[in-house]
Amino acid sequence: MAPKLPDSVEGLRAAGNQSFRNGQYAEASMLYGRALRLLQARGSANPEEESVLYSNRAACHLKDGNCTDCIKDCTSALALIPFSIKPLLRRASAYEALEKYPLAYVDYKTVLQIDSSVTSALEGINRITRALMDSLGPEWRLKLPSIPVVPVSAQKRWNSLPSENYKETAKSKSKETTTTKSRVPSAGDVERAKVLKEEGNELVKKGNHKKAIEKYSESLLFSNLESATYSNRALCHLVLKQYKEAVKDCTEALKLDGKNVKAFYRRAQAYKALKDYKSSLADISSLLQIEPKNGPAQKLQQEVNQNLN
């Protein structure tokens, strides 16, 4: 005799979660579907619960290779709670499996607007960018659908809620660049990184520092071995008054090239803005050992010393 199924939405969802963990994806899908029907029959609006059930059932479809139904359920989940991370990631994976690369790119990019440290989205963008460059050529960006702008309210929602939808991304924060750092770039990767870096440089010349950061970041996904890419991105962070990010990028640049004068100068500027005058002076001192007659560095040194007095 088959065991009696739970008679509550919560019980059905919990049973579905257990079946999913056991690898019984068809059974889990059935349980989530039953929970959805029960929830909808109640007539009481609970969009968060309904969205999670659609997203969970989508995960079952994805595991079973049913990408079409996965996309449908993710779209239903997102209609209820826009900019939810898990359904966006699952739909992106399904689009990628179906080789619908432009649509996958849009979903991965949307996730990164919400949380730029989601490892699976960073890796996905890396793969999809390669596929799009290979299939559509150098003008591939012009052929993409528009990428929705994530409202600040949605970003705050996921940053403030340690919910089931957000736990997965929180785990990945400490692994932001693990994949890139452990991978030796191919000659093709290095060339693509160079092209993206040059695109970033052109955007800087036009004063579009926010877009330039995106280009430099994509360049670093292909190859993170060029010191100048980090120091160029640091310049953009400085202009946008993102001083801690500037310090981090300059530090990465100096790990790759200990005589990168621009990295020393920009980190000194960032430290000054952060009122860490001792660190600023230390960087200026290191810079002047390399270029004793560097005028901007000498001027910055005087300014920092005035702040110390």
PDB file of C-alpha atoms in Angstrom:
ATOM      1  CA  MET A   1       0.000   0.000   0.000  1.00  0.00           C
ATOM      2  CA  ALA A   2       1.391   3.379  -1.079  1.00  0.00           C
ATOM      3  CA  PRO A   3       2.141   5.803   1.734  1.00  0.00           C
ATOM      4  CA  LYS A   4      -0.435   8.523   2.233  1.00  0.00           C
ATOM      5  CA  LEU A   5       0.561  11.864   0.758  1.00  0.00           C
ATOM      6  CA  PRO A   6       0.651  14.954   2.995  1.00  0.00           C
ATOM      7  CA  ASP A   7      -2.498  17.054   2.865  1.00  0.00           C
ATOM      8  CA  SER A   8      -0.870  20.476   3.300  1.00  0.00           C
ATOM      9  CA  VAL A   9       1.130  22.665   0.956  1.00  0.00           C
ATOM     10  CA  GLU A  10       4.004  22.748   3.438  1.00  0.00           C
ATOM     11  CA  GLY A  11       3.974  18.960   3.824  1.00  0.00           C
ATOM     12  CA  LEU A  12       3.888  18.354   0.070  1.00  0.00           C
ATOM     13  CA  ARG A  13       6.700  20.779  -0.494  1.00  0.00           C
ATOM     14  CA  ALA A  14       8.822  19.137   2.225  1.00  0.00           C
ATOM     15  CA  ALA A  15       8.119  15.695   0.724  1.00  0.00           C
ATOM     16  CA  GLY A  16       9.081  17.056  -2.706  1.00  0.00           C
ATOM     17  CA  ASN A  17      12.337  18.417  -1.315  1.00  0.00           C
ATOM     18  CA  GLN A  18      13.155  15.012   0.191  1.00  0.00           C
ATOM     19  CA  SER A  19      12.383  13.202  -3.073  1.00  0.00           C
ATOM     20  CA  PHE A  20      14.583  15.684  -4.949  1.00  0.00           C
ATOM     21  CA  ARG A  21      17.459  15.076  -2.542  1.00  0.00           C
ATOM     22  CA  ASN A  22      17.006  11.340  -3.117  1.00  0.00           C
ATOM     23  CA  GLY A  23      17.287  11.819  -6.871  1.00  0.00           C
ATOM     24  CA  GLN A  24      13.604  10.971  -7.456  1.00  0.00           C
ATOM     25  CA  TYR A  25      12.921  13.924  -9.718  1.00  0.00           C
ATOM     26  CA  ALA A  26       9.683  12.727 -11.319  1.00  0.00           C
ATOM     27  CA  GLU A  27       8.181  12.050  -7.897  1.00  0.00           C
ATOM     28  CA  ALA A  28       9.384  15.419  -6.596  1.00  0.00           C
ATOM     29  CA  SER A  29       7.845  17.133  -9.624  1.00  0.00           C
ATOM     30  CA  MET A  30       4.533  15.419  -8.931  1.00  0.00           C
ATOM     31  CA  LEU A  31       4.588  16.525  -5.280  1.00  0.00           C
ATOM     32  CA  TYR A  32       5.394  20.129  -6.157  1.00  0.00           C
ATOM     33  CA  GLY A  33       2.605  20.081  -8.739  1.00  0.00           C
ATOM     34  CA  ARG A  34       0.141  18.778  -6.183  1.00  0.00           C
ATOM     35  CA  ALA A  35       1.237  21.481  -3.734  1.00  0.00           C
ATOM     36  CA  LEU A  36       0.710  24.110  -6.433  1.00  0.00           C
ATOM     37  CA  ARG A  37      -2.811  22.908  -7.187  1.00  0.00           C
ATOM     38  CA  LEU A  38      -3.668  22.850  -3.485  1.00  0.00           C
ATOM     39  CA  LEU A  39      -2.274  26.348  -2.989  1.00  0.00           C
ATOM     40  CA  GLN A  40      -4.165  27.691  -5.987  1.00  0.00           C
ATOM     41  CA  ALA A  41      -7.387  25.978  -4.884  1.00  0.00           C
ATOM     42  CA  ARG A  42      -7.216  27.815  -1.577  1.00  0.00           C
ATOM     43  CA  GLY A  43      -7.577  31.091  -3.426  1.00  0.00           C
ATOM     44  CA  SER A  44      -5.365  32.887  -0.915  1.00  0.00           C
ATOM     45  CA  ALA A  45      -2.599  34.928  -2.538  1.00  0.00           C
ATOM     46  CA  ASN A  46       0.837  33.688  -1.541  1.00  0.00           C
ATOM     47  CA  PRO A  47       3.078  34.628  -4.492  1.00  0.00           C
ATOM     48  CA  GLU A  48       6.333  33.809  -2.683  1.00  0.00           C
ATOM     49  CA  GLU A  49       5.288  30.221  -1.909  1.00  0.00           C
ATOM     50  CA  GLU A  50       3.805  29.723  -5.370  1.00  0.00           C
ATOM     51  CA  SER A  51       6.946  31.080  -7.032  1.00  0.00           C
ATOM     52  CA  VAL A  52       9.203  28.737  -5.034  1.00  0.00           C
ATOM     53  CA  LEU A  53       7.044  25.728  -5.975  1.00  0.00           C
ATOM     54  CA  TYR A  54       7.262  26.586  -9.674  1.00  0.00           C
ATOM     55  CA  SER A  55      11.014  27.085  -9.342  1.00  0.00           C
ATOM     56  CA  ASN A  56      11.454  23.780  -7.496  1.00  0.00           C
ATOM     57  CA  ARG A  57       9.437  21.905 -10.119  1.00  0.00           C
ATOM     58  CA  ALA A  58      11.561  23.597 -12.781  1.00  0.00           C
ATOM     59  CA  ALA A  59      14.653  22.132 -11.097  1.00  0.00           C
ATOM     60  CA  CYS A  60      13.121  18.653 -11.473  1.00  0.00           C
ATOM     61  CA  HIS A  61      12.437  19.257 -15.167  1.00  0.00           C
ATOM     62  CA  LEU A  62      16.012  20.454 -15.654  1.00  0.00           C
ATOM     63  CA  LYS A  63      17.429  17.350 -13.950  1.00  0.00           C
ATOM     64  CA  ASP A  64      15.283  15.162 -16.221  1.00  0.00           C
ATOM     65  CA  GLY A  65      16.382  17.043 -19.340  1.00  0.00           C
ATOM     66  CA  ASN A  66      12.929  18.532 -19.923  1.00  0.00           C
ATOM     67  CA  CYS A  67      14.204  22.023 -20.735  1.00  0.00           C
ATOM     68  CA  THR A  68      10.978  23.276 -22.312  1.00  0.00           C
ATOM     69  CA  ASP A  69       8.882  22.675 -19.182  1.00  0.00           C
ATOM     70  CA  CYS A  70      11.724  23.989 -17.037  1.00  0.00           C
ATOM     71  CA  ILE A  71      11.590  27.293 -18.946  1.00  0.00           C
ATOM     72  CA  LYS A  72       7.797  27.454 -18.578  1.00  0.00           C
ATOM     73  CA  ASP A  73       7.898  26.911 -14.815  1.00  0.00           C
ATOM     74  CA  CYS A  74      10.744  29.391 -14.325  1.00  0.00           C
ATOM     75  CA  THR A  75       8.833  31.999 -16.323  1.00  0.00           C
ATOM     76  CA  SER A  76       5.770  31.386 -14.124  1.00  0.00           C
ATOM     77  CA  ALA A  77       7.926  31.745 -10.994  1.00  0.00           C
ATOM     78  CA  LEU A  78       9.394  35.016 -12.271  1.00  0.00           C
ATOM     79  CA  ALA A  79       5.962  36.389 -13.164  1.00  0.00           C
ATOM     80  CA  LEU A  80       5.045  36.004  -9.495  1.00  0.00           C
ATOM     81  CA  ILE A  81       8.319  37.272  -7.986  1.00  0.00           C
ATOM     82  CA  PRO A  82      10.405  39.112 -10.598  1.00  0.00           C
ATOM     83  CA  PHE A  83      14.200  38.885 -10.447  1.00  0.00           C
ATOM     84  CA  SER A  84      14.292  35.737  -8.292  1.00  0.00           C
ATOM     85  CA  ILE A  85      17.763  34.279  -8.587  1.00  0.00           C
ATOM     86  CA  LYS A  86      17.074  30.530  -8.677  1.00  0.00           C
ATOM     87  CA  PRO A  87      14.488  30.560 -11.502  1.00  0.00           C
ATOM     88  CA  LEU A  88      16.711  32.918 -13.500  1.00  0.00           C
ATOM     89  CA  LEU A  89      19.661  30.538 -13.134  1.00  0.00           C
ATOM     90  CA  ARG A  90      17.566  27.481 -13.955  1.00  0.00           C
ATOM     91  CA  ARG A  91      16.015  29.114 -17.004  1.00  0.00           C
ATOM     92  CA  ALA A  92      19.461  30.236 -18.171  1.00  0.00           C
ATOM     93  CA  SER A  93      20.726  26.641 -17.872  1.00  0.00           C
ATOM     94  CA  ALA A  94      17.743  25.368 -19.858  1.00  0.00           C
ATOM     95  CA  TYR A  95      18.234  27.985 -22.585  1.00  0.00           C
ATOM     96  CA  GLU A  96      21.924  27.084 -22.720  1.00  0.00           C
ATOM     97  CA  ALA A  97      21.129  23.364 -23.072  1.00  0.00           C
ATOM     98  CA  LEU A  98      18.765  24.217 -25.954  1.00  0.00           C
ATOM     99  CA  GLU A  99      21.547  26.382 -27.490  1.00  0.00           C
ATOM    100  CA  LYS A 100      19.397  29.507 -27.153  1.00  0.00           C
ATOM    101  CA  TYR A 101      22.508  31.413 -26.188  1.00  0.00           C
ATOM    102  CA  PRO A 102      21.234  35.025 -26.454  1.00  0.00           C
ATOM    103  CA  LEU A 103      18.373  34.245 -24.030  1.00  0.00           C
ATOM    104  CA  ALA A 104      20.727  32.413 -21.668  1.00  0.00           C
ATOM    105  CA  TYR A 105      23.087  35.396 -21.746  1.00  0.00           C
ATOM    106  CA  VAL A 106      20.273  37.769 -20.752  1.00  0.00           C
ATOM    107  CA  ASP A 107      19.280  35.631 -17.748  1.00  0.00           C
ATOM    108  CA  TYR A 108      22.866  35.174 -16.530  1.00  0.00           C
ATOM    109  CA  LYS A 109      23.482  38.920 -16.897  1.00  0.00           C
ATOM    110  CA  THR A 110      20.311  39.680 -14.963  1.00  0.00           C
ATOM    111  CA  VAL A 111      21.484  37.462 -12.092  1.00  0.00           C
ATOM    112  CA  LEU A 112      24.825  39.295 -12.007  1.00  0.00           C
ATOM    113  CA  GLN A 113      23.004  42.627 -11.668  1.00  0.00           C
ATOM    114  CA  ILE A 114      21.369  41.243  -8.529  1.00  0.00           C
ATOM    115  CA  ASP A 115      24.528  39.647  -7.131  1.00  0.00           C
ATOM    116  CA  SER A 116      27.789  40.000  -9.058  1.00  0.00           C
ATOM    117  CA  SER A 117      29.445  37.163  -7.097  1.00  0.00           C
ATOM    118  CA  VAL A 118      27.191  34.262  -8.163  1.00  0.00           C
ATOM    119  CA  THR A 119      29.756  31.749  -9.409  1.00  0.00           C
ATOM    120  CA  SER A 120      27.407  29.776 -11.655  1.00  0.00           C
ATOM    121  CA  ALA A 121      26.324  32.988 -13.419  1.00  0.00           C
ATOM    122  CA  LEU A 122      29.938  34.146 -13.861  1.00  0.00           C
ATOM    123  CA  GLU A 123      30.860  30.769 -15.319  1.00  0.00           C
ATOM    124  CA  GLY A 124      27.726  30.804 -17.479  1.00  0.00           C
ATOM    125  CA  ILE A 125      28.538  34.251 -18.906  1.00  0.00           C
ATOM    126  CA  ASN A 126      32.031  33.010 -19.697  1.00  0.00           C
ATOM    127  CA  ARG A 127      30.716  29.991 -21.630  1.00  0.00           C
ATOM    128  CA  ILE A 128      27.922  31.893 -23.380  1.00  0.00           C
ATOM    129  CA  THR A 129      30.207  34.749 -24.423  1.00  0.00           C
ATOM    130  CA  ARG A 130      32.510  32.254 -26.127  1.00  0.00           C
ATOM    131  CA  ALA A 131      29.570  30.581 -27.873  1.00  0.00           C
ATOM    132  CA  LEU A 132      28.136  33.916 -29.036  1.00  0.00           C
ATOM    133  CA  MET A 133      31.482  35.182 -30.314  1.00  0.00           C
ATOM    134  CA  ASP A 134      31.973  31.936 -32.230  1.00  0.00           C
ATOM    135  CA  SER A 135      28.447  31.816 -33.685  1.00  0.00           C
ATOM    136  CA  LEU A 136      27.630  35.500 -34.244  1.00  0.00           C
ATOM    137  CA  GLY A 137      31.064  37.068 -34.717  1.00  0.00           C
ATOM    138  CA  PRO A 138      32.536  40.266 -33.256  1.00  0.00           C
ATOM    139  CA  GLU A 139      29.229  42.161 -33.509  1.00  0.00           C
ATOM    140  CA  TRP A 140      27.401  39.603 -31.359  1.00  0.00           C
ATOM    141  CA  ARG A 141      26.373  42.164 -28.727  1.00  0.00           C
ATOM    142  CA  LEU A 142      24.269  44.017 -31.281  1.00  0.00           C
ATOM    143  CA  LYS A 143      22.204  40.876 -31.855  1.00  0.00           C
ATOM    144  CA  LEU A 144      21.182  40.302 -28.227  1.00  0.00           C
ATOM    145  CA  PRO A 145      17.730  40.923 -26.748  1.00  0.00           C
ATOM    146  CA  SER A 146      17.607  43.845 -24.316  1.00  0.00           C
ATOM    147  CA  ILE A 147      18.790  43.050 -20.792  1.00  0.00           C
ATOM    148  CA  PRO A 148      16.310  44.203 -18.132  1.00  0.00           C
ATOM    149  CA  VAL A 149      17.553  46.700 -15.587  1.00  0.00           C
ATOM    150  CA  VAL A 150      17.155  45.246 -12.111  1.00  0.00           C
ATOM    151  CA  PRO A 151      15.560  47.835  -9.803  1.00  0.00           C
ATOM    152  CA  VAL A 152      17.406  48.686  -6.609  1.00  0.00           C
ATOM    153  CA  SER A 153      14.431  47.397  -4.607  1.00  0.00           C
ATOM    154  CA  ALA A 154      14.934  43.907  -6.056  1.00  0.00           C
ATOM    155  CA  GLN A 155      18.657  43.974  -5.292  1.00  0.00           C
ATOM    156  CA  LYS A 156      17.943  45.035  -1.714  1.00  0.00           C
ATOM    157  CA  ARG A 157      15.326  42.291  -1.361  1.00  0.00           C
ATOM    158  CA  TRP A 158      17.760  39.508  -2.161  1.00  0.00           C
ATOM    159  CA  ASN A 159      20.569  41.109  -0.176  1.00  0.00           C
ATOM    160  CA  SER A 160      18.429  41.401   2.941  1.00  0.00           C
ATOM    161  CA  LEU A 161      16.678  38.025   2.880  1.00  0.00           C
ATOM    162  CA  PRO A 162      18.605  34.871   3.862  1.00  0.00           C
ATOM    163  CA  SER A 163      15.801  32.970   2.138  1.00  0.00           C
ATOM    164  CA  GLU A 164      15.830  29.709   0.224  1.00  0.00           C
ATOM    165  CA  ASN A 165      16.221  31.687  -2.981  1.00  0.00           C
ATOM    166  CA  TYR A 166      19.293  33.504  -1.690  1.00  0.00           C
ATOM    167  CA  LYS A 167      21.240  30.883   0.284  1.00  0.00           C
ATOM    168  CA  GLU A 168      22.706  29.399  -2.880  1.00  0.00           C
ATOM    169  CA  THR A 169      24.252  32.721  -3.894  1.00  0.00           C
ATOM    170  CA  ALA A 170      25.582  33.483  -0.427  1.00  0.00           C
ATOM    171  CA  LYS A 171      27.622  30.274  -0.478  1.00  0.00           C
ATOM    172  CA  SER A 172      29.373  31.334  -3.667  1.00  0.00           C
ATOM    173  CA  LYS A 173      30.585  34.776  -2.543  1.00  0.00           C
ATOM    174  CA  SER A 174      33.908  33.448  -1.304  1.00  0.00           C
ATOM    175  CA  LYS A 175      34.507  31.643  -4.601  1.00  0.00           C
ATOM    176  CA  GLU A 176      34.022  34.613  -6.944  1.00  0.00           C
ATOM    177  CA  THR A 177      37.087  34.133  -9.128  1.00  0.00           C
ATOM    178  CA  THR A 178      38.136  30.591  -8.265  1.00  0.00           C
ATOM    179  CA  THR A 179      37.370  29.182 -11.703  1.00  0.00           C
ATOM    180  CA  THR A 180      39.119  31.978 -13.586  1.00  0.00           C
ATOM    181  CA  LYS A 181      42.181  31.867 -11.361  1.00  0.00           C
ATOM    182  CA  SER A 182      42.625  28.121 -11.684  1.00  0.00           C
ATOM    183  CA  ARG A 183      42.240  28.041 -15.475  1.00  0.00           C
ATOM    184  CA  VAL A 184      45.171  28.707 -17.838  1.00  0.00           C
ATOM    185  CA  PRO A 185      43.802  30.861 -20.667  1.00  0.00           C
ATOM    186  CA  SER A 186      44.237  29.663 -24.238  1.00  0.00           C
ATOM    187  CA  ALA A 187      45.662  31.876 -26.988  1.00  0.00           C
ATOM    188  CA  GLY A 188      42.089  32.528 -28.129  1.00  0.00           C
ATOM    189  CA  ASP A 189      41.057  33.530 -24.606  1.00  0.00           C
ATOM    190  CA  VAL A 190      43.969  35.961 -24.355  1.00  0.00           C
ATOM    191  CA  GLU A 191      43.017  37.539 -27.686  1.00  0.00           C
ATOM    192  CA  ARG A 192      39.369  37.910 -26.646  1.00  0.00           C
ATOM    193  CA  ALA A 193      40.468  39.406 -23.331  1.00  0.00           C
ATOM    194  CA  LYS A 194      42.589  41.927 -25.241  1.00  0.00           C
ATOM    195  CA  VAL A 195      39.667  42.940 -27.484  1.00  0.00           C
ATOM    196  CA  LEU A 196      37.360  43.417 -24.492  1.00  0.00           C
ATOM    197  CA  LYS A 197      40.023  45.429 -22.665  1.00  0.00           C
ATOM    198  CA  GLU A 198      40.388  47.745 -25.671  1.00  0.00           C
ATOM    199  CA  GLU A 199      36.608  48.172 -25.759  1.00  0.00           C
ATOM    200  CA  GLY A 200      36.806  49.158 -22.096  1.00  0.00           C
ATOM    201  CA  ASN A 201      39.565  51.668 -22.866  1.00  0.00           C
ATOM    202  CA  GLU A 202      37.390  53.287 -25.548  1.00  0.00           C
ATOM    203  CA  LEU A 203      34.504  53.596 -23.091  1.00  0.00           C
ATOM    204  CA  VAL A 204      36.822  55.284 -20.576  1.00  0.00           C
ATOM    205  CA  LYS A 205      37.789  57.833 -23.224  1.00  0.00           C
ATOM    206  CA  LYS A 206      34.082  58.553 -23.701  1.00  0.00           C
ATOM    207  CA  GLY A 207      33.575  58.938 -19.960  1.00  0.00           C
ATOM    208  CA  ASN A 208      31.385  55.848 -19.635  1.00  0.00           C
ATOM    209  CA  HIS A 209      33.175  54.319 -16.659  1.00  0.00           C
ATOM    210  CA  LYS A 210      30.317  52.103 -15.508  1.00  0.00           C
ATOM    211  CA  LYS A 211      30.139  50.308 -18.875  1.00  0.00           C
ATOM    212  CA  ALA A 212      33.930  50.181 -19.001  1.00  0.00           C
ATOM    213  CA  ILE A 213      33.943  48.227 -15.716  1.00  0.00           C
ATOM    214  CA  GLU A 214      31.682  45.630 -17.356  1.00  0.00           C
ATOM    215  CA  LYS A 215      34.089  45.302 -20.307  1.00  0.00           C
ATOM    216  CA  TYR A 216      37.141  44.952 -18.089  1.00  0.00           C
ATOM    217  CA  SER A 217      35.296  42.401 -15.935  1.00  0.00           C
ATOM    218  CA  GLU A 218      34.416  40.331 -19.008  1.00  0.00           C
ATOM    219  CA  SER A 219      38.008  40.596 -20.196  1.00  0.00           C
ATOM    220  CA  LEU A 220      39.192  39.194 -16.860  1.00  0.00           C
ATOM    221  CA  LEU A 221      36.830  36.234 -17.248  1.00  0.00           C
ATOM    222  CA  PHE A 222      38.819  35.200 -20.325  1.00  0.00           C
ATOM    223  CA  SER A 223      42.249  36.008 -18.919  1.00  0.00           C
ATOM    224  CA  ASN A 224      43.178  37.473 -15.540  1.00  0.00           C
ATOM    225  CA  LEU A 225      46.895  37.636 -16.225  1.00  0.00           C
ATOM    226  CA  GLU A 226      47.214  41.232 -17.431  1.00  0.00           C
ATOM    227  CA  SER A 227      48.023  43.746 -14.716  1.00  0.00           C
ATOM    228  CA  ALA A 228      46.817  46.730 -16.772  1.00  0.00           C
ATOM    229  CA  THR A 229      43.255  45.407 -16.981  1.00  0.00           C
ATOM    230  CA  TYR A 230      42.990  45.497 -13.193  1.00  0.00           C
ATOM    231  CA  SER A 231      44.585  48.950 -12.903  1.00  0.00           C
ATOM    232  CA  ASN A 232      42.310  50.278 -15.677  1.00  0.00           C
ATOM    233  CA  ARG A 233      39.241  48.952 -13.880  1.00  0.00           C
ATOM    234  CA  ALA A 234      40.595  50.547 -10.685  1.00  0.00           C
ATOM    235  CA  LEU A 235      40.591  53.929 -12.460  1.00  0.00           C
ATOM    236  CA  CYS A 236      36.881  53.494 -13.200  1.00  0.00           C
ATOM    237  CA  HIS A 237      36.180  52.604  -9.574  1.00  0.00           C
ATOM    238  CA  LEU A 238      38.037  55.740  -8.499  1.00  0.00           C
ATOM    239  CA  VAL A 239      35.962  57.950 -10.784  1.00  0.00           C
ATOM    240  CA  LEU A 240      32.782  56.330  -9.435  1.00  0.00           C
ATOM    241  CA  LYS A 241      34.063  56.803  -5.846  1.00  0.00           C
ATOM    242  CA  GLN A 242      34.161  53.034  -5.268  1.00  0.00           C
ATOM    243  CA  TYR A 243      37.410  53.305  -3.341  1.00  0.00           C
ATOM    244  CA  LYS A 244      37.525  49.877  -1.694  1.00  0.00           C
ATOM    245  CA  GLU A 245      37.014  48.200  -5.073  1.00  0.00           C
ATOM    246  CA  ALA A 246      39.798  50.373  -6.499  1.00  0.00           C
ATOM    247  CA  VAL A 247      42.164  49.212  -3.745  1.00  0.00           C
ATOM    248  CA  LYS A 248      41.332  45.564  -4.466  1.00  0.00           C
ATOM    249  CA  ASP A 249      41.938  45.931  -8.204  1.00  0.00           C
ATOM    250  CA  CYS A 250      45.229  47.760  -7.710  1.00  0.00           C
ATOM    251  CA  THR A 251      46.365  45.041  -5.315  1.00  0.00           C
ATOM    252  CA  GLU A 252      45.582  42.380  -7.941  1.00  0.00           C
ATOM    253  CA  ALA A 253      47.424  44.446 -10.563  1.00  0.00           C
ATOM    254  CA  LEU A 254      50.526  44.677  -8.361  1.00  0.00           C
ATOM    255  CA  LYS A 255      50.510  40.928  -7.722  1.00  0.00           C
ATOM    256  CA  LEU A 256      50.947  40.507 -11.474  1.00  0.00           C
ATOM    257  CA  ASP A 257      53.365  43.405 -11.986  1.00  0.00           C
ATOM    258  CA  GLY A 258      55.117  44.784  -8.925  1.00  0.00           C
ATOM    259  CA  LYS A 259      56.276  47.848 -10.913  1.00  0.00           C
ATOM    260  CA  ASN A 260      52.863  48.934 -12.199  1.00  0.00           C
ATOM    261  CA  VAL A 261      53.196  52.655 -11.480  1.00  0.00           C
ATOM    262  CA  LYS A 262      49.551  53.391 -12.293  1.00  0.00           C
ATOM    263  CA  ALA A 263      48.397  50.747  -9.803  1.00  0.00           C
ATOM    264  CA  PHE A 264      50.550  52.280  -7.030  1.00  0.00           C
ATOM    265  CA  TYR A 265      49.291  55.775  -7.865  1.00  0.00           C
ATOM    266  CA  ARG A 266      45.615  54.792  -8.056  1.00  0.00           C
ATOM    267  CA  ARG A 267      45.776  52.751  -4.867  1.00  0.00           C
ATOM    268  CA  ALA A 268      47.421  55.720  -3.144  1.00  0.00           C
ATOM    269  CA  GLN A 269      44.553  57.911  -4.382  1.00  0.00           C
ATOM    270  CA  ALA A 270      42.002  55.410  -3.092  1.00  0.00           C
ATOM    271  CA  TYR A 271      43.703  55.117   0.293  1.00  0.00           C
ATOM    272  CA  LYS A 272      43.739  58.935   0.542  1.00  0.00           C
ATOM    273  CA  ALA A 273      39.991  59.042  -0.174  1.00  0.00           C
ATOM    274  CA  LEU A 274      39.493  56.378   2.512  1.00  0.00           C
ATOM    275  CA  LYS A 275      41.630  58.524   4.897  1.00  0.00           C
ATOM    276  CA  ASP A 276      44.203  55.748   5.222  1.00  0.00           C
ATOM    277  CA  TYR A 277      47.026  58.225   4.825  1.00  0.00           C
ATOM    278  CA  LYS A 278      49.859  55.925   5.970  1.00  0.00           C
ATOM    279  CA  SER A 279      49.004  53.313   3.336  1.00  0.00           C
ATOM    280  CA  SER A 280      48.696  56.078   0.753  1.00  0.00           C
ATOM    281  CA  LEU A 281      52.177  57.403   1.587  1.00  0.00           C
ATOM    282  CA  ALA A 282      53.618  53.883   1.480  1.00  0.00           C
ATOM    283  CA  ASP A 283      52.324  53.419  -2.077  1.00  0.00           C
ATOM    284  CA  ILE A 284      53.612  56.836  -3.153  1.00  0.00           C
ATOM    285  CA  SER A 285      57.011  55.954  -1.689  1.00  0.00           C
ATOM    286  CA  SER A 286      57.063  52.673  -3.650  1.00  0.00           C
ATOM    287  CA  LEU A 287      56.091  54.543  -6.818  1.00  0.00           C
ATOM    288  CA  LEU A 288      58.815  57.189  -6.380  1.00  0.00           C
ATOM    289  CA  GLN A 289      61.424  54.475  -5.967  1.00  0.00           C
ATOM    290  CA  ILE A 290      60.487  53.333  -9.481  1.00  0.00           C
ATOM    291  CA  GLU A 291      59.999  56.836 -10.956  1.00  0.00           C
ATOM    292  CA  PRO A 292      61.696  59.422  -8.693  1.00  0.00           C
ATOM    293  CA  LYS A 293      60.581  62.377 -10.865  1.00  0.00           C
ATOM    294  CA  ASN A 294      56.901  61.416 -11.180  1.00  0.00           C
ATOM    295  CA  GLY A 295      55.176  64.800 -10.857  1.00  0.00           C
ATOM    296  CA  PRO A 296      51.619  63.656 -10.020  1.00  0.00           C
ATOM    297  CA  ALA A 297      52.983  61.327  -7.325  1.00  0.00           C
ATOM    298  CA  GLN A 298      55.038  64.131  -5.785  1.00  0.00           C
ATOM    299  CA  LYS A 299      51.973  66.378  -5.727  1.00  0.00           C
ATOM    300  CA  LEU A 300      49.829  63.641  -4.162  1.00  0.00           C
ATOM    301  CA  GLN A 301      52.530  63.089  -1.540  1.00  0.00           C
ATOM    302  CA  GLN A 302      52.345  66.752  -0.544  1.00  0.00           C
ATOM    303  CA  GLU A 303      48.542  66.608  -0.303  1.00  0.00           C
ATOM    304  CA  VAL A 304      48.611  63.492   1.885  1.00  0.00           C
ATOM    305  CA  ASN A 305      51.277  64.968   4.154  1.00  0.00           C
ATOM    306  CA  GLN A 306      49.111  68.060   4.628  1.00  0.00           C
ATOM    307  CA  ASN A 307      46.261  65.826   5.760  1.00  0.00           C
ATOM    308  CA  LEU A 308      48.560  64.096   8.254  1.00  0.00           C
ATOM    309  CA  ASN A 309      49.719  67.415   9.795  1.00  0.00           C
TER     310      ASN A 309
END
